[in-house]
Coordinates of C-alpha atoms in Angstrom, one line a residue:
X1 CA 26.7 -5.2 2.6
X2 CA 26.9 -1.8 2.0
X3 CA 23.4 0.9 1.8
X4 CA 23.7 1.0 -1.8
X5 CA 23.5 -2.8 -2.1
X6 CA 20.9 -2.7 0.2
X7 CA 19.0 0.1 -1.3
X8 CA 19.4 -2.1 -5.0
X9 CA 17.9 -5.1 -3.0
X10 CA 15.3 -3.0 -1.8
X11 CA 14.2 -1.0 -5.4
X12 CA 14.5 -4.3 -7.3
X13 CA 14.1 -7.5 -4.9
X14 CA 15.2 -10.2 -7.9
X15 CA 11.8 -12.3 -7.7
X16 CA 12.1 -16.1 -8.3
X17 CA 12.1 -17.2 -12.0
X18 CA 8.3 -18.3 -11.8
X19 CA 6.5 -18.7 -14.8
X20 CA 3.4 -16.3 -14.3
X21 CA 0.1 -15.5 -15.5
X22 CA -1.4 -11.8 -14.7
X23 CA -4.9 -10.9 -13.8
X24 CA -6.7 -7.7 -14.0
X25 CA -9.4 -6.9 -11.1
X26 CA -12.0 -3.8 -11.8
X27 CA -13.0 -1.8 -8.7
X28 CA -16.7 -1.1 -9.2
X29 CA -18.9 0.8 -7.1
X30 CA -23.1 -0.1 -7.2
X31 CA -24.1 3.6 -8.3
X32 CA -22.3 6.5 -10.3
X33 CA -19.2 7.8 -8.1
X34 CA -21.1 11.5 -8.7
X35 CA -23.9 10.2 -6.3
X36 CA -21.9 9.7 -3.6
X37 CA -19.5 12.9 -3.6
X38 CA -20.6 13.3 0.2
X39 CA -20.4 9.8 1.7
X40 CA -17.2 9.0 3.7
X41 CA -17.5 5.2 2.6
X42 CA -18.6 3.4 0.1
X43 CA -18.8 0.1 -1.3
X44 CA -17.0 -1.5 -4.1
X45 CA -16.6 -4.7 -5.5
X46 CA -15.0 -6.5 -8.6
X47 CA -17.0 -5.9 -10.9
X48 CA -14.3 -7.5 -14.2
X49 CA -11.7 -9.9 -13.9
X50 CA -9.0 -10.5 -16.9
X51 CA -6.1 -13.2 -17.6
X52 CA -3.6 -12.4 -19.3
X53 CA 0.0 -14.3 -20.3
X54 CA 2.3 -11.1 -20.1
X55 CA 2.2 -7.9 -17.9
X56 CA 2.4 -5.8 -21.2
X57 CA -1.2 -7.2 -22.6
X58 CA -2.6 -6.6 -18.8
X59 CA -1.1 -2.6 -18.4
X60 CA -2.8 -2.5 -22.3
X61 CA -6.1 -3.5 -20.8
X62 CA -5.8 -1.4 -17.8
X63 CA -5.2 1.9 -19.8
X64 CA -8.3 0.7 -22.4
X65 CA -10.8 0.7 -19.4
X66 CA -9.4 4.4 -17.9
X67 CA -9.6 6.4 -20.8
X68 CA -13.0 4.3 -21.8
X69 CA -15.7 7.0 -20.5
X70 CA -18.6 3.9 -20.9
X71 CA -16.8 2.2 -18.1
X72 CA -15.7 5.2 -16.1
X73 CA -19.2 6.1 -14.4
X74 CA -18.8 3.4 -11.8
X75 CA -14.9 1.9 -11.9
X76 CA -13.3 3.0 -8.6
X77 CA -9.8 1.6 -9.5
X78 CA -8.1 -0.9 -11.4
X79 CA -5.4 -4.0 -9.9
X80 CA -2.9 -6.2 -11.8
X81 CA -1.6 -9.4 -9.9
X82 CA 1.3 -10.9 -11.1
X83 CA 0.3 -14.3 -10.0
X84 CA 3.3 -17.9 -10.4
X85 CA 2.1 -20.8 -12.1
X86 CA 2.2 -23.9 -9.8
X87 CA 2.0 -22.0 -6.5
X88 CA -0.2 -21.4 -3.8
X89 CA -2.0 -18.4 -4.2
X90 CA -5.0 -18.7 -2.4
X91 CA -6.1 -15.4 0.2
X92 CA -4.9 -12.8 -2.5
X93 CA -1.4 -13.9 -2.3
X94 CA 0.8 -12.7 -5.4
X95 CA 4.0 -12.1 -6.2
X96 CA 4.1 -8.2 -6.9
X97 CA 0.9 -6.5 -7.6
X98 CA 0.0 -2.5 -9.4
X99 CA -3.1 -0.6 -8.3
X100 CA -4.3 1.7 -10.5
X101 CA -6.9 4.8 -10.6
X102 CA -10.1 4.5 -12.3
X103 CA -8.3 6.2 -15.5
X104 CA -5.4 4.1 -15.9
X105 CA -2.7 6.0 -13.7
X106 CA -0.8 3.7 -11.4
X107 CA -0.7 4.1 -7.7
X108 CA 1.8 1.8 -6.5
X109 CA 3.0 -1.4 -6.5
X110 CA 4.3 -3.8 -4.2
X111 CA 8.4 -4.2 -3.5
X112 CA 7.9 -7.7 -1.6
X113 CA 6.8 -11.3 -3.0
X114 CA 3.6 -12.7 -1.0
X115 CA 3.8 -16.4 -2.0
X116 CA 3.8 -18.5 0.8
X117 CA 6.0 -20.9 -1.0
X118 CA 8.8 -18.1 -1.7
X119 CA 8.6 -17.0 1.6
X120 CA 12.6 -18.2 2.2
X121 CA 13.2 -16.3 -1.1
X122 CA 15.3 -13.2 -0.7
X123 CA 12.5 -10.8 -2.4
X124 CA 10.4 -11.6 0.8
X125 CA 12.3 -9.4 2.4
X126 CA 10.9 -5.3 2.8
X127 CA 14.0 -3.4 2.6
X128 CA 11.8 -0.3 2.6
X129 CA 10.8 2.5 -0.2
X130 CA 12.4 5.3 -1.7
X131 CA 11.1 8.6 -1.1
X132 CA 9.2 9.0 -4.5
X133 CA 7.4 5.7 -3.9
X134 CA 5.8 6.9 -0.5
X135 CA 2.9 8.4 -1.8
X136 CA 0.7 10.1 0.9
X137 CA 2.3 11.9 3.9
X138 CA 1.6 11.8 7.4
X139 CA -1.4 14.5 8.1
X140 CA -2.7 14.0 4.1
X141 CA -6.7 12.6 4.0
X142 CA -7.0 10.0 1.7
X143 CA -9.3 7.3 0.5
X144 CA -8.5 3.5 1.8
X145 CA -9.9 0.2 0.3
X146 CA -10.7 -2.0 2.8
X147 CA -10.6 -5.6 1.5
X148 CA -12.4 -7.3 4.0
X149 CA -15.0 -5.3 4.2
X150 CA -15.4 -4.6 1.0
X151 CA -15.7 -0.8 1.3
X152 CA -13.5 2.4 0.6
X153 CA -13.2 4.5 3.4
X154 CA -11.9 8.1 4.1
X155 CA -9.2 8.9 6.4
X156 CA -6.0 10.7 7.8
X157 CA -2.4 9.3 7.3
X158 CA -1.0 8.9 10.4
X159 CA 2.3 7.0 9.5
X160 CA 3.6 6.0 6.1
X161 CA 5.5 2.7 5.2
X162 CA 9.1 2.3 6.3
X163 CA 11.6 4.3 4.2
X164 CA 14.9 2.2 2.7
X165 CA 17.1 4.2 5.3
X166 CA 14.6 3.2 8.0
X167 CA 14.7 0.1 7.0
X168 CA 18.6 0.1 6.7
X169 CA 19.1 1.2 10.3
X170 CA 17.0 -1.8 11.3
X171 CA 19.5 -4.1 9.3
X172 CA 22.3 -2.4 11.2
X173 CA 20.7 -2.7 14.7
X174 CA 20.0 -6.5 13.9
X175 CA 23.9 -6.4 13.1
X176 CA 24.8 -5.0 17.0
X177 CA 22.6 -7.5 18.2
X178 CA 24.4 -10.7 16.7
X179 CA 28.1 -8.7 17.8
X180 CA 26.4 -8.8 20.9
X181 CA 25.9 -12.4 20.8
X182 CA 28.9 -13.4 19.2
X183 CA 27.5 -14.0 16.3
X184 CA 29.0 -13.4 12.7
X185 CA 27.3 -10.0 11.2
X186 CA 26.1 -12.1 8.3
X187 CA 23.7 -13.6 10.4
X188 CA 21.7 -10.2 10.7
X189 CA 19.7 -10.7 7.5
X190 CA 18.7 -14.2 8.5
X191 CA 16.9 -12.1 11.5
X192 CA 15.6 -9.4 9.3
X193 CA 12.4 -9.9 9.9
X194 CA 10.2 -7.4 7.6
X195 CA 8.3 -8.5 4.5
X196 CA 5.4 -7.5 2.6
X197 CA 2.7 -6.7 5.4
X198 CA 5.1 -4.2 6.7
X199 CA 4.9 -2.0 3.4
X200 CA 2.1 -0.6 5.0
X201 CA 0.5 2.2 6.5
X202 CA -1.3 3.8 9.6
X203 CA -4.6 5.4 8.7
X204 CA -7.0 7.3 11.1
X205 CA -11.3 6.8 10.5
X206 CA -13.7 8.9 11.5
X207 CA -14.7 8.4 15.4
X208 CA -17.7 6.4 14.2
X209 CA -15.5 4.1 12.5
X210 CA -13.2 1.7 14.0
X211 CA -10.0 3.4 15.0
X212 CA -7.3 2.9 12.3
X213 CA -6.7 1.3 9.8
X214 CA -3.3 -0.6 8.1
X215 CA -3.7 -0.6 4.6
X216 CA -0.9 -1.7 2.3
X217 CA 0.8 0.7 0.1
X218 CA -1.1 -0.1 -2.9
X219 CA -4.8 0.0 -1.2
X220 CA -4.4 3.8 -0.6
X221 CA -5.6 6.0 -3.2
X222 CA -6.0 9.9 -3.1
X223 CA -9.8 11.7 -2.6
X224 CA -12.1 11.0 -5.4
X225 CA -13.8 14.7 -4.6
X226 CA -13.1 17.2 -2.3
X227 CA -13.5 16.4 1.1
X228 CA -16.4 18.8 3.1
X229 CA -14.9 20.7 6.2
X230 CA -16.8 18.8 8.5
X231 CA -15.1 15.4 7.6
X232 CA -12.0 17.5 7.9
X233 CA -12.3 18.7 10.8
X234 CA -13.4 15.4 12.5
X235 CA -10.3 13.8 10.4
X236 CA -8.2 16.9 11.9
X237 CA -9.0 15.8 15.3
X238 CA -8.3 12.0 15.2
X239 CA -4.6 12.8 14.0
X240 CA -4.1 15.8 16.4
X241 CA -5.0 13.3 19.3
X242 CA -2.6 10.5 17.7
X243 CA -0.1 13.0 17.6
X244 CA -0.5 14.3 20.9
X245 CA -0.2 10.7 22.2
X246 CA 2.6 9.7 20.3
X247 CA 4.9 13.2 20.4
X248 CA 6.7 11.9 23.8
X249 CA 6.3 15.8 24.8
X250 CA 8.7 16.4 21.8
X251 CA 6.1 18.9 20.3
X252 CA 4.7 21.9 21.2
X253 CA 1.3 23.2 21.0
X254 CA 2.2 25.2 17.7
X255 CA 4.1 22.3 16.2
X256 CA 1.1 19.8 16.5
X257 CA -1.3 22.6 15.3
X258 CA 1.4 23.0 12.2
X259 CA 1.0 19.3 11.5
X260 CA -3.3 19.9 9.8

């Protein structure tokens, strides 16, 4: 396989030929996002949920609701699931999923399947994004929706999802590794071991908050308002530190101070 190949695999996996439906979740928050400018979390909850048959009728009601300025007041963000007929999809599975900003303006999306039962399917496989698809960079504060707790939460990228070449390299270590063994190189993808959860990234909180978080790519969204130089400067300091820890003495002190 060559990195072109690999990079076509990893833009456009080739999901299974599932017959799917596609639902639209509304973000809500419980009072008017212009009443809580200065809180570093806040809670959020679906407040709308849509079916639709085809992606087109869902990306149609997505772009109603953002430039609706009834429904803007409260709506955080906006998610289509492309969910399989006949499947399990229980626990938010899916097989590629969009998030959205409160006016209609997509986020990401997902380059991996989630469904359980495709899990042997090629397009389980994270072969890594592109550069233009990897948002938020590594010392950028940004606002992270926390599933499980139900919250959005403001923090400090720290590390951002695996790039394609990253990914690539990985491919082409597993490769060594089988030479090693005297196995065939072909056997390298069958011990590729990367899917969805990896499209992630590594998100800093506040001291008060617990350390990090790992959100995936499409539950980080940029700051809804500007963010007050005290959070900053707390932010600041959590990545400094992970930096400092994490440099292997490769940086110096003006390097690391370059980096907020």
């Amino acid at each position: 396989m060559t990195f072109e190949e690999f990079k076509e695999q990893a833009l456009n996996p080739g999901y299974p030929e599932n017959e799917c439906i596609y639902r639209v979740d509304v973000l809500s928050v419980e009072h008017p996002l212009k009443e809580i400018f200065e809180e570093t979390n806040f809670k959020v909850e679906v407040s709308q949920r849509f079916f639709y048959l085809d992606k087109e009728a869902a990306v149609m009601k997505v772009k109603q609701i953002g430039t609706s300025n009834s429904y803007n007041t409260r709506i955080y963000a906006m998610y289509i699931y492309e969910l399989p007929i006949n499947k399990d999809v229980a626990n938010d599975q899916f097989q590629r999923v969009w998030s959205y900003d409160r006016f209609g303006c997509l986020i990401s999306h997902s380059y991996a399947t989630e469904v359980i039962d495709d899990i042997e399917h090629p397009s389980a496989k994270y072969r890594g994004r592109d550069k233009e698809a990897i948002r938020f960079k590594p010392g950028e504060i940004v606002e992270v929706y926390d599933r499980e707790r139900e919250i959005v939460a403001s923090g400090i990228v720290a590390k951002t999802p695996l790039s394609i070449k990253e990914c690539w390299k990985k491919l082409k270590q597993m490769e060594k590794e089988c030479v090693a063994e005297g196995l065939p190189t072909e056997r390298a993808n069958e011990n590729y071991w990367l899917y969805a959860i990896d499209d992630s990234y590594l998100v800093l909180l506040p001291n008060h908050f617990p350390s990090s978080l790992t959100p995936r790519s499409w539950e980080v969204f940029p700051i809804t308002f500007p963010v007050s130089n005290i959070l900053r400067e707390k932010l600041n300091k959590e990545y400094y530190n992970y930096i400092s820890n994490h440099s292997n003495g490769n940086c110096t002190f003006q390097e690391l101070m370059d980096m907020l």
